[in-house]
Short mmCIF file of C-alpha atoms in Angstrom, two decimals:
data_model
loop_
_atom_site.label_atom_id
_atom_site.label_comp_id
_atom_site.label_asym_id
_atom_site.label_seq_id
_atom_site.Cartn_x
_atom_site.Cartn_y
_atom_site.Cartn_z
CA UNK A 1 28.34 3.26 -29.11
CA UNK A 2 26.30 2.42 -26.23
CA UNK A 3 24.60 -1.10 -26.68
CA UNK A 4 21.05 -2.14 -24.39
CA UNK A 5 23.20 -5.14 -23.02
CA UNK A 6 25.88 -1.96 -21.83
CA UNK A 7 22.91 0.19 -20.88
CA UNK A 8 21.37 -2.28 -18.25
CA UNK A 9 24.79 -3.15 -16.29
CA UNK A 10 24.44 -3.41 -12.39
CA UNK A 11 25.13 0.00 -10.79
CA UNK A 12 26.35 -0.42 -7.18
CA UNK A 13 23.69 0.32 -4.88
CA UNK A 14 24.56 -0.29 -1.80
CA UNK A 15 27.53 -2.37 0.02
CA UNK A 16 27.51 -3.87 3.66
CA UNK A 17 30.96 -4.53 5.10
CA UNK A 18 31.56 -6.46 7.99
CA UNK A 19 31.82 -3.24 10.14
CA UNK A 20 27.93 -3.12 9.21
CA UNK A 21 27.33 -6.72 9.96
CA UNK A 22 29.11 -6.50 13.42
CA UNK A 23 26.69 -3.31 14.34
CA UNK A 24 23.81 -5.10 12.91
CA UNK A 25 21.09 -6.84 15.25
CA UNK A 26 20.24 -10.35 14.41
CA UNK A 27 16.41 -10.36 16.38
CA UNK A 28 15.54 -14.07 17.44
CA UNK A 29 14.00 -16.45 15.52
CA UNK A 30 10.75 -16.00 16.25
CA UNK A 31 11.19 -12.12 14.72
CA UNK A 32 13.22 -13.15 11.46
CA UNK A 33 10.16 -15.54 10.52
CA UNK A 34 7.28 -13.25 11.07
CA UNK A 35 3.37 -14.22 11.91
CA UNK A 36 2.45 -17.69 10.17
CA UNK A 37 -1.49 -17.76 9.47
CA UNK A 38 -2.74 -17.93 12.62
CA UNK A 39 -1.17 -15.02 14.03
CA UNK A 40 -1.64 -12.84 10.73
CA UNK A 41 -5.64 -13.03 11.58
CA UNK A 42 -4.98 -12.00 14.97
CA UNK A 43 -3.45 -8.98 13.11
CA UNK A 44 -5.78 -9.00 10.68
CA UNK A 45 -8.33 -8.49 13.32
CA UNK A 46 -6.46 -6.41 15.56
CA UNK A 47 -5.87 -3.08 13.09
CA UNK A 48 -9.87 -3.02 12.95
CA UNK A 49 -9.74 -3.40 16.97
CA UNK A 50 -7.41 -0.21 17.15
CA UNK A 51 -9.47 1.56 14.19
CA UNK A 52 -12.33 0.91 16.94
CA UNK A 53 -10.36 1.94 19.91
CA UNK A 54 -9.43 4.91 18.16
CA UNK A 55 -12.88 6.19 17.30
CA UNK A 56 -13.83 5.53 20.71
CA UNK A 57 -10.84 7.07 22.55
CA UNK A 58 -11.43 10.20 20.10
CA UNK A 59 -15.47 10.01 20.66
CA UNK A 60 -14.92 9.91 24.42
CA UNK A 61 -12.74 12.96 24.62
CA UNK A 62 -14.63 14.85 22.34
CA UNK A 63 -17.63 14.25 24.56
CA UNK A 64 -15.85 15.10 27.64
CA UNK A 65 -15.18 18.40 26.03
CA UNK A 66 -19.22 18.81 25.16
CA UNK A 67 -19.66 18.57 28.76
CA UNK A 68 -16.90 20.77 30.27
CA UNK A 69 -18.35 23.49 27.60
CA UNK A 70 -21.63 23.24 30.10
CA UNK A 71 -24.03 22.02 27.25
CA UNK A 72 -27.21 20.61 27.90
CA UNK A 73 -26.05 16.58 28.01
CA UNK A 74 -28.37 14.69 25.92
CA UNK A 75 -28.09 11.64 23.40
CA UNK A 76 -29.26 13.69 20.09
CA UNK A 77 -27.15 16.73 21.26
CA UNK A 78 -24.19 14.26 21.74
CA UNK A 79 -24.59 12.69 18.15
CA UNK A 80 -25.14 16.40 16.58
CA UNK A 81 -21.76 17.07 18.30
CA UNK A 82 -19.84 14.11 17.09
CA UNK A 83 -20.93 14.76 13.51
CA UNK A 84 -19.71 17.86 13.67
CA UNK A 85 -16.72 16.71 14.38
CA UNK A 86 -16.09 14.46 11.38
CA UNK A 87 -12.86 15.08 10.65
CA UNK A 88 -11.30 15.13 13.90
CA UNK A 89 -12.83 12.31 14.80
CA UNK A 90 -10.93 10.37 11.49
CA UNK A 91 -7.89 12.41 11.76
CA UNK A 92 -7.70 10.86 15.84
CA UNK A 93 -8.91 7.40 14.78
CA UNK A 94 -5.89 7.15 12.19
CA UNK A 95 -3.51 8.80 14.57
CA UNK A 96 -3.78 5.74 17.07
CA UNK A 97 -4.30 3.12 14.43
CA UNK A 98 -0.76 4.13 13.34
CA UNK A 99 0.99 4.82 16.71
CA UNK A 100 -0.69 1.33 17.83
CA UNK A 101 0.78 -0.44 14.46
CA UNK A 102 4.17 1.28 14.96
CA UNK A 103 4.43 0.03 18.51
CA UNK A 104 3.45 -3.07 17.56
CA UNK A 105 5.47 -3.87 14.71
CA UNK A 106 8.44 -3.00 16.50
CA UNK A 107 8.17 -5.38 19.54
CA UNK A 108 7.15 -8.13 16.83
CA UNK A 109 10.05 -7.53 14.72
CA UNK A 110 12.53 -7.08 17.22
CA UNK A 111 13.06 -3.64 17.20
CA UNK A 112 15.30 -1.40 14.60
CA UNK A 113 12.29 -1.32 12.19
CA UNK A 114 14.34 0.16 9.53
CA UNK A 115 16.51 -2.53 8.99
CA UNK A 116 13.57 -5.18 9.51
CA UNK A 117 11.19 -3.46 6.93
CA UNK A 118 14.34 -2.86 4.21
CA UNK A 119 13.76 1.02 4.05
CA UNK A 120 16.53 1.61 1.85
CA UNK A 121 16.36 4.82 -0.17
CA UNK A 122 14.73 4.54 -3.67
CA UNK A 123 16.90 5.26 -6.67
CA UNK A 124 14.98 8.12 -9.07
CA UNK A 125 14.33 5.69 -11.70
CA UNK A 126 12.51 3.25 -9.95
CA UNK A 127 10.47 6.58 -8.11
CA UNK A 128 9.47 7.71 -11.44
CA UNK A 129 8.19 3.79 -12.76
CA UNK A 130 6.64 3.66 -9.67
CA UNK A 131 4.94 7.14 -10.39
CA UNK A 132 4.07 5.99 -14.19
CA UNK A 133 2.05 3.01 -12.58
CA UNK A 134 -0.14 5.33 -10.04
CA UNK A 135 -2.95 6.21 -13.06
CA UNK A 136 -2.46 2.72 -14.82
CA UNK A 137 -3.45 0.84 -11.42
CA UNK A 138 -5.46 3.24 -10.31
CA UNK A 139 -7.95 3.10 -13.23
CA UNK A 140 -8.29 -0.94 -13.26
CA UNK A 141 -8.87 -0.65 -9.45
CA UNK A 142 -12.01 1.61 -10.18
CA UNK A 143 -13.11 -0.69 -12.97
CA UNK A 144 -13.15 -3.43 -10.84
CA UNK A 145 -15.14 -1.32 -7.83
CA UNK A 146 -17.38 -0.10 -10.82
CA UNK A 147 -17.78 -3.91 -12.20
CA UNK A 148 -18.11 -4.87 -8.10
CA UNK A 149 -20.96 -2.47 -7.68
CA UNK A 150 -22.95 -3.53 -10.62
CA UNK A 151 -23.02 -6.70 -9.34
CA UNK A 152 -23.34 -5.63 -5.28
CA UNK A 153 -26.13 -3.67 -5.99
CA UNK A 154 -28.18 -6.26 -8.20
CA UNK A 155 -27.54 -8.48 -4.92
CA UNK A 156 -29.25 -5.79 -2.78
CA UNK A 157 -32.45 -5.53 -4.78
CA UNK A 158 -33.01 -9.32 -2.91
CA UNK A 159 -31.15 -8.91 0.04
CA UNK A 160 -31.99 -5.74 1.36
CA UNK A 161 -30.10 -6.63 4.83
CA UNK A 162 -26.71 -6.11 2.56
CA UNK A 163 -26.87 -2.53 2.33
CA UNK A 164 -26.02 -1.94 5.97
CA UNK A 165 -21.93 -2.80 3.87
CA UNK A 166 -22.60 0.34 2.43
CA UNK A 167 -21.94 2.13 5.55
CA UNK A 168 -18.41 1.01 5.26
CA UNK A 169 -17.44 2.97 2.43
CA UNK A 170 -14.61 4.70 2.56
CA UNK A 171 -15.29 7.03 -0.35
CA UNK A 172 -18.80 8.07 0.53
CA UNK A 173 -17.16 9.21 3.66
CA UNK A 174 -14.43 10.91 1.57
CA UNK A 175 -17.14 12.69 -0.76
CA UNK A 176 -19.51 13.86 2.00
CA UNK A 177 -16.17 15.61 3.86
CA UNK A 178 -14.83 17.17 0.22
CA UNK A 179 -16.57 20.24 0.35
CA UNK A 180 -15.76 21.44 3.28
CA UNK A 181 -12.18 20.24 4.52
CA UNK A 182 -8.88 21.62 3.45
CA UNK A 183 -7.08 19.53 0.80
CA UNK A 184 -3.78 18.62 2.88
CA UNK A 185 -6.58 17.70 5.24
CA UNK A 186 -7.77 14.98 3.40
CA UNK A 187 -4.66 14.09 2.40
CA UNK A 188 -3.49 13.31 5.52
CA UNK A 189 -6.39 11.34 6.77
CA UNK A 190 -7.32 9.20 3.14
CA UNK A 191 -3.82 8.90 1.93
CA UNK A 192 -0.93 9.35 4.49
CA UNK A 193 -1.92 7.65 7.79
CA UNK A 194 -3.26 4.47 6.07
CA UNK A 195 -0.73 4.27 3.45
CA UNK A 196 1.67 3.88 6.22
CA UNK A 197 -0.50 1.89 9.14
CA UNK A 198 -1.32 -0.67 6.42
CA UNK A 199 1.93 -0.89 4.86
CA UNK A 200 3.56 -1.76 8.10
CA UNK A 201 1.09 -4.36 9.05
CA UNK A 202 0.28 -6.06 5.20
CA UNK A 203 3.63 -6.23 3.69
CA UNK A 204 6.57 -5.32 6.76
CA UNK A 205 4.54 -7.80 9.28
CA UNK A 206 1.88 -10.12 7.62
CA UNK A 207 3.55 -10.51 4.54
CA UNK A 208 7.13 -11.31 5.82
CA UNK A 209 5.90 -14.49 7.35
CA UNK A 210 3.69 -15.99 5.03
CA UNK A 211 6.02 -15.44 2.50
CA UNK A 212 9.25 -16.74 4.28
CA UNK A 213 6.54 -19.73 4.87
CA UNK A 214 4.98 -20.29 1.51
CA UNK A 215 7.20 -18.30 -0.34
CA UNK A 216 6.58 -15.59 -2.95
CA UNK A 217 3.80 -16.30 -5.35
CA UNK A 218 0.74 -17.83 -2.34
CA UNK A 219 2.46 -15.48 -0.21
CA UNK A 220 1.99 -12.56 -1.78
CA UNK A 221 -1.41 -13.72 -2.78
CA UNK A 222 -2.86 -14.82 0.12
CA UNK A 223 -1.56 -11.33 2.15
CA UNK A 224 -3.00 -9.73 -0.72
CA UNK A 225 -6.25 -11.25 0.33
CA UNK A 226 -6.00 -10.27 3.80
CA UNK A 227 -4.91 -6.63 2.64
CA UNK A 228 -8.66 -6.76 0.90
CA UNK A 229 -10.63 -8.08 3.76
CA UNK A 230 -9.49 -5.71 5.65
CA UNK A 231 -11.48 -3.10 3.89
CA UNK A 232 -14.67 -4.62 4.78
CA UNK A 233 -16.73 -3.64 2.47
CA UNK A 234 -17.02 -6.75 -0.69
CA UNK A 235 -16.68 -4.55 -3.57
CA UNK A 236 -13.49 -2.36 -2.34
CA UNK A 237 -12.02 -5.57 -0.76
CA UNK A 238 -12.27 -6.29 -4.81
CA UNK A 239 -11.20 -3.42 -5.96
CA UNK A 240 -7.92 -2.94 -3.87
CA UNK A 241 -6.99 -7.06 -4.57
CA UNK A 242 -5.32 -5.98 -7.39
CA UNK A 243 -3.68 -3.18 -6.05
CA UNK A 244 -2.07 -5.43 -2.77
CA UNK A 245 -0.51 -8.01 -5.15
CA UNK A 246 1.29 -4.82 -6.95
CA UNK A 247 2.09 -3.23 -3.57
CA UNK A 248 4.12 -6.39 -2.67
CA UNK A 249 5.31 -6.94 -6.15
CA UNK A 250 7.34 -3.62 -6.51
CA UNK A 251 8.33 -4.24 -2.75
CA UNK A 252 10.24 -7.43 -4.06
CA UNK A 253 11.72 -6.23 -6.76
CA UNK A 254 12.96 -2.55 -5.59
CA UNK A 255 13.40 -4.09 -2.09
CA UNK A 256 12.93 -0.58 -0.26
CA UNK A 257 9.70 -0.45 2.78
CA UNK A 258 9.25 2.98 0.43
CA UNK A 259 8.28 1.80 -2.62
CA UNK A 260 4.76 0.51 -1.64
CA UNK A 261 4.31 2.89 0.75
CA UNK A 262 4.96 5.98 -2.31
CA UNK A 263 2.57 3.62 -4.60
CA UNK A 264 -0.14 3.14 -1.98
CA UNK A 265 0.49 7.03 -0.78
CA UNK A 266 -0.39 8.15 -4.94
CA UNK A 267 -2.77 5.72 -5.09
CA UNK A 268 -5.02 6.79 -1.82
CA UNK A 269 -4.39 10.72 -2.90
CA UNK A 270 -5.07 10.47 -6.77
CA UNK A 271 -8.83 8.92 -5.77
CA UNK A 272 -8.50 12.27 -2.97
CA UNK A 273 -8.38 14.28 -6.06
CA UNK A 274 -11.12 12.67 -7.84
CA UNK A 275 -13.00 12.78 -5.15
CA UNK A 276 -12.95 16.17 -4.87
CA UNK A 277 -13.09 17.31 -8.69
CA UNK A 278 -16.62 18.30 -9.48
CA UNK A 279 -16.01 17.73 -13.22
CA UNK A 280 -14.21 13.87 -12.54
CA UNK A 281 -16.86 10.94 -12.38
CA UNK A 282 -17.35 6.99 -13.45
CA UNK A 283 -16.72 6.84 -17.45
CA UNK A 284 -16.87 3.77 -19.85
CA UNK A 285 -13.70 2.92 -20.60
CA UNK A 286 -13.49 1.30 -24.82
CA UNK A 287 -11.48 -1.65 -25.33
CA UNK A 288 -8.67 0.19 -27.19
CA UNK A 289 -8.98 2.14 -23.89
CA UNK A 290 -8.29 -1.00 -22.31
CA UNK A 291 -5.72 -2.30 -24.49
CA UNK A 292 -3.86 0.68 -23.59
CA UNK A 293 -4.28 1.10 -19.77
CA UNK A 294 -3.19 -2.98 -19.24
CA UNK A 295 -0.69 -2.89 -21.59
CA UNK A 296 0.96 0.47 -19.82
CA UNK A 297 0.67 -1.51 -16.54
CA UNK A 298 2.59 -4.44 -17.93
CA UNK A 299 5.23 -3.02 -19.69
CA UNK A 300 5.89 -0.82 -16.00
CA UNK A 301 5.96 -3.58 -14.00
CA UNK A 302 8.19 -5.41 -16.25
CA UNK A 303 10.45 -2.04 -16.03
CA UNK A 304 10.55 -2.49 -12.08
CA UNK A 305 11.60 -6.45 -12.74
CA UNK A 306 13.95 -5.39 -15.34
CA UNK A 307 15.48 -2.74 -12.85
CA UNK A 308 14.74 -4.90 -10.01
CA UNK A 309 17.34 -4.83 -6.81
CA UNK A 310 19.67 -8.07 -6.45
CA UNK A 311 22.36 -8.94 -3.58
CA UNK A 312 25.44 -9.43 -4.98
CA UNK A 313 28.49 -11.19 -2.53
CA UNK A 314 31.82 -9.57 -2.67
CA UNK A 315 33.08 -12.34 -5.36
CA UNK A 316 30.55 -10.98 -7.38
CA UNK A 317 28.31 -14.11 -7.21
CA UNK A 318 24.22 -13.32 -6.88
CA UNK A 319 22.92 -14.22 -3.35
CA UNK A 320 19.80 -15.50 -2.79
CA UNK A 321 18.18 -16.52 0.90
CA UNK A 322 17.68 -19.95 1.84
CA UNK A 323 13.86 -18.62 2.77
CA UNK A 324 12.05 -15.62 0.86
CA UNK A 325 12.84 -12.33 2.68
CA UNK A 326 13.60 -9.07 2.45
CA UNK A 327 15.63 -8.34 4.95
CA UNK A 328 19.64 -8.64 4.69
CA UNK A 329 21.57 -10.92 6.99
CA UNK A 330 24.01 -10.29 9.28
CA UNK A 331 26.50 -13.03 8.55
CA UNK A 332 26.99 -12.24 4.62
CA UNK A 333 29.12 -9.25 3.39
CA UNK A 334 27.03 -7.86 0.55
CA UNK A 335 26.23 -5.37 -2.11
CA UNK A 336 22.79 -4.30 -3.54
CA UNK A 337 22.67 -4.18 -7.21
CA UNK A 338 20.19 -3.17 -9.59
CA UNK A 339 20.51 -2.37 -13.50
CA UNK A 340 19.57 0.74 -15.33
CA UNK A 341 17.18 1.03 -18.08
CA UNK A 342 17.88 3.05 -21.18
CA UNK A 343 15.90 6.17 -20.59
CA UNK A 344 14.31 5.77 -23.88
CA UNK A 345 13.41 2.61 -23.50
CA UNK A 346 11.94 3.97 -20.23
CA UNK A 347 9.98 7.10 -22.10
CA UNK A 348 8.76 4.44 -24.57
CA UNK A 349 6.60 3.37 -22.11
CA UNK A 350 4.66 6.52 -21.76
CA UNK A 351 3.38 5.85 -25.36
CA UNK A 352 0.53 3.87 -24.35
CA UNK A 353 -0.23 5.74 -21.08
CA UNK A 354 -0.62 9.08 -23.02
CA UNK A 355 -2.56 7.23 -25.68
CA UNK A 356 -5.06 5.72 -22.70
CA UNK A 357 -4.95 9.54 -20.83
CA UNK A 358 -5.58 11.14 -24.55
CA UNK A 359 -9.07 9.03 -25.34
CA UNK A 360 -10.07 9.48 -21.64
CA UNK A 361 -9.78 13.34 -22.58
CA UNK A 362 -11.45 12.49 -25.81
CA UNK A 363 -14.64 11.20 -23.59
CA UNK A 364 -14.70 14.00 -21.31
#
């Protein structure tokens, strides 16, 4: 008979020999630590400089192709134009926000980006906890942008000046576009291109340093911050807190570049899908509700730490860096670990997701 403690034995993973180390490149110093604070607002700062360059770089093409077509060249005609070109003008704005933070990320790191970022494929059970947290997260982000707004637009009523934030909303801009561009169009532009752009610069770049500085806990916080900021607006810089410190979490404990960027891929595509379901809307959630939603979040992430990936030296003793990181070295033979979960332990789990997804239905 099969006991839990049997159940949730390390699996081998993955083993480095010293043939790997020897191929391995050890980048200098200044890579291995990543940006301290300083530096991480220069990046901070410099994705919404290449969002900018982007938009322009697209804008100014786009107009030189308004004036090769021989059209009357005029301000209003120009703008017309432009709007008209929506999506291109997004698709082209992501496009070099995500060459830019490729190019850039690899020069900081020290090239081989794959090694530097840990992009080690995901077993399927951590692919399918990280898929059972997508609706879970997803639904206290909202509340929070819901709870934000209430607030944001109570502010507004006596500072009218405020409202110009509004124009900074990423989802107005989603819901205006819905009705009229293809699906895997959307996809692309709201869920692909930043999952990836911001992944690379929030938790491969920004987050490796503070957190090989400060380590885990006001690292992961404070790039969780930065991660909000970055959306400009207040309320969905509050609404997406939540969702960085998770990002980072199951990066940690699954230690794969992939697992945040699958959870912040679902994430950016279910609110896609929202977005563009005519029936789907803002609904009160109950406290059972809530009870249910949290408690499915909790017992997923505890799953993922459970389940989480460990480095393991060839005398079978745990090895743990000197500083916080995520990347392997070079000078220590070693073997990623990580334990399986009994599978109905794992189903268990769904319990209170289906119960939260069944009174959501019930409300409908």
């Amino acid at each position: 008979m099969t006991t839990p403690r049997d159940a949730l034995a390390a699996s081998s993973f993955r083993s480095y020999s010293e043939e790997d180390i020897k191929t391995a490149v050890s980048p200098s110093p200044f890579a291995r630590r990543g940006p301290g604070m300083v530096e991480s607002l220069f990046w901070l700062f410099g994705t919404g400089l290449l969002h900018l360059l982007g938009v322009l770089a697209i804008a100014g093409l786009l107009t030189s192709v308004f004036v090769v077509r021989g059209i009357p060249f005029n301000d209003l005609a120009v703008l017309e134009f432009l709007e008209s070109q929506e999506l291109s003008l997004l698709a082209g704005e992501q496009f070099v926000f995500v060459t830019g933070v490729l190019i850039l990320a690899w020069w900081r790191l020290g090239g081989n980006l794959g090694h530097r970022l840990s992009s080690r494929p995901l077993p399927f059970q951590h692919l399918f906890l990280l898929t059972c947290l997508v609706i879970p997260l997803s639904t206290i982000c909202t509340a929070f942008h819901s709870w934000g707004m209430s607030a944001w637009n109570s502010l507004i009523d006596h500072v009218p000046a405020l409202q110009q934030f509004d124009t900074t909303q990423a989802m107005h801009v989603l819901q205006s576009m819905s009705a009229d561009t293809p699906m895997w169009a959307l996809l692309l532009v709201f869920a692909v291109a930043p999952a990836l752009g911001e992944e690379i610069v929030f938790r491969g770049v920004i987050g490796r340093g503070l957190i090989h500085r400060w380590g885990m806990p006001l690292g992961i916080l404070v790039t969780s911050i930065l991660f909000a900021v970055a959306h400009l607006h207040p309320v969905h810089a509050l609404a997406v807190l939540p969702m960085g410190i998770v990002l980072h979490y199951v990066y940690v404990t699954t230690r794969s570049f992939w697992a945040p960027l699958y959870l912040h891929f679902c994430n950016n595509a279910y609110a896609v899908l929202q977005a563009t379901d005519p029936v789907a809307g803002p609904h009160e959630i109950h406290f059972s509700a809530w009870l249910t939603v949290t408690l499915s979040l909790v017992l997923f992430l505890s799953f993922l730490w459970v389940t989480r990936v460990r480095c393991v030296r060839h005398d079978g003793i745990e090895w743990t860096p000197p500083r916080p990181s995520l990347e392997l070295p070079v000078e220590v033979p070693l073997t990623l670990t990580f334990s399986s979960l009994p599978w109905r332990l794992s189903l268990g789990g769904l319990v209170p997701l289906l119960g939260f997804l069944a009174a959501r239905a019930a409300q409908i």
